[in-house]
C-alpha angles and dihedrals in degrees: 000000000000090000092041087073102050093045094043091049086052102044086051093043084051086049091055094041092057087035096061092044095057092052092054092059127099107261099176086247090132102029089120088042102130084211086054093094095046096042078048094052093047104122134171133179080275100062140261111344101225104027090089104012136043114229121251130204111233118221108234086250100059104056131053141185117215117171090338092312132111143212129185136185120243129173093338094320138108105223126186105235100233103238089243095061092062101105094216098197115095121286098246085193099044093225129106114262130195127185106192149186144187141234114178098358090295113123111240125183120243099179129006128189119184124229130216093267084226 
């Protein structure tokens, strides 16, 4: 028994784990999408947007502008967006969008795009 729940807790954190990275694939679901091209085109000084990373909404509370700078929160941390990260040309969907990355298990943020805050 005491070797049932070790094994059990892995097998489900593997589960998630497969289960997280399936959702973040592109499943064709918005190829007719008219906003496909443009989310296509995003680009920072860290690259394309989407060619590595699928694009998340941030919620309002968790992203904030201080002196032209901005933070989100990402997985339980806090993380400076780089300057080169921020997309400039106007949001055609209104809501905060972060692409990110990791190094060393840390989340980083490869493109942001802010949103309106309403």
């Amino acid at each position: 028994m005491r070797l049932a729940r070790p094994c059990a807790a892995m097998l489900l954190g593997l589960t998630a784990l497969l289960a997280t990275s399936a959702l973040a694939r592109d499943d064709g679901r918005y190829a007719n999408s008219p906003l496909k091209p443009w989310f296509e085109s995003l680009h920072s000084e860290f690259g394309q947007c989407c060619s590595d990373a699928d694009g998340y909404v941030v919620a309002d509370v968790d992203w904030e502008s201080d002196k032209g700078r901005y933070r989100v929160h990402l997985d339980g941390e806090w993380v400076v967006v780089p300057e080169g990260a921020v997309i400039t040309e106007p949001n055609k969907i209104g809501r905060t969008m972060v692409w990110k990355h990791y190094i060393d298990g840390h989340p980083r943020v490869r493109c942001f795009m802010p949103g309106s805050m309403t």
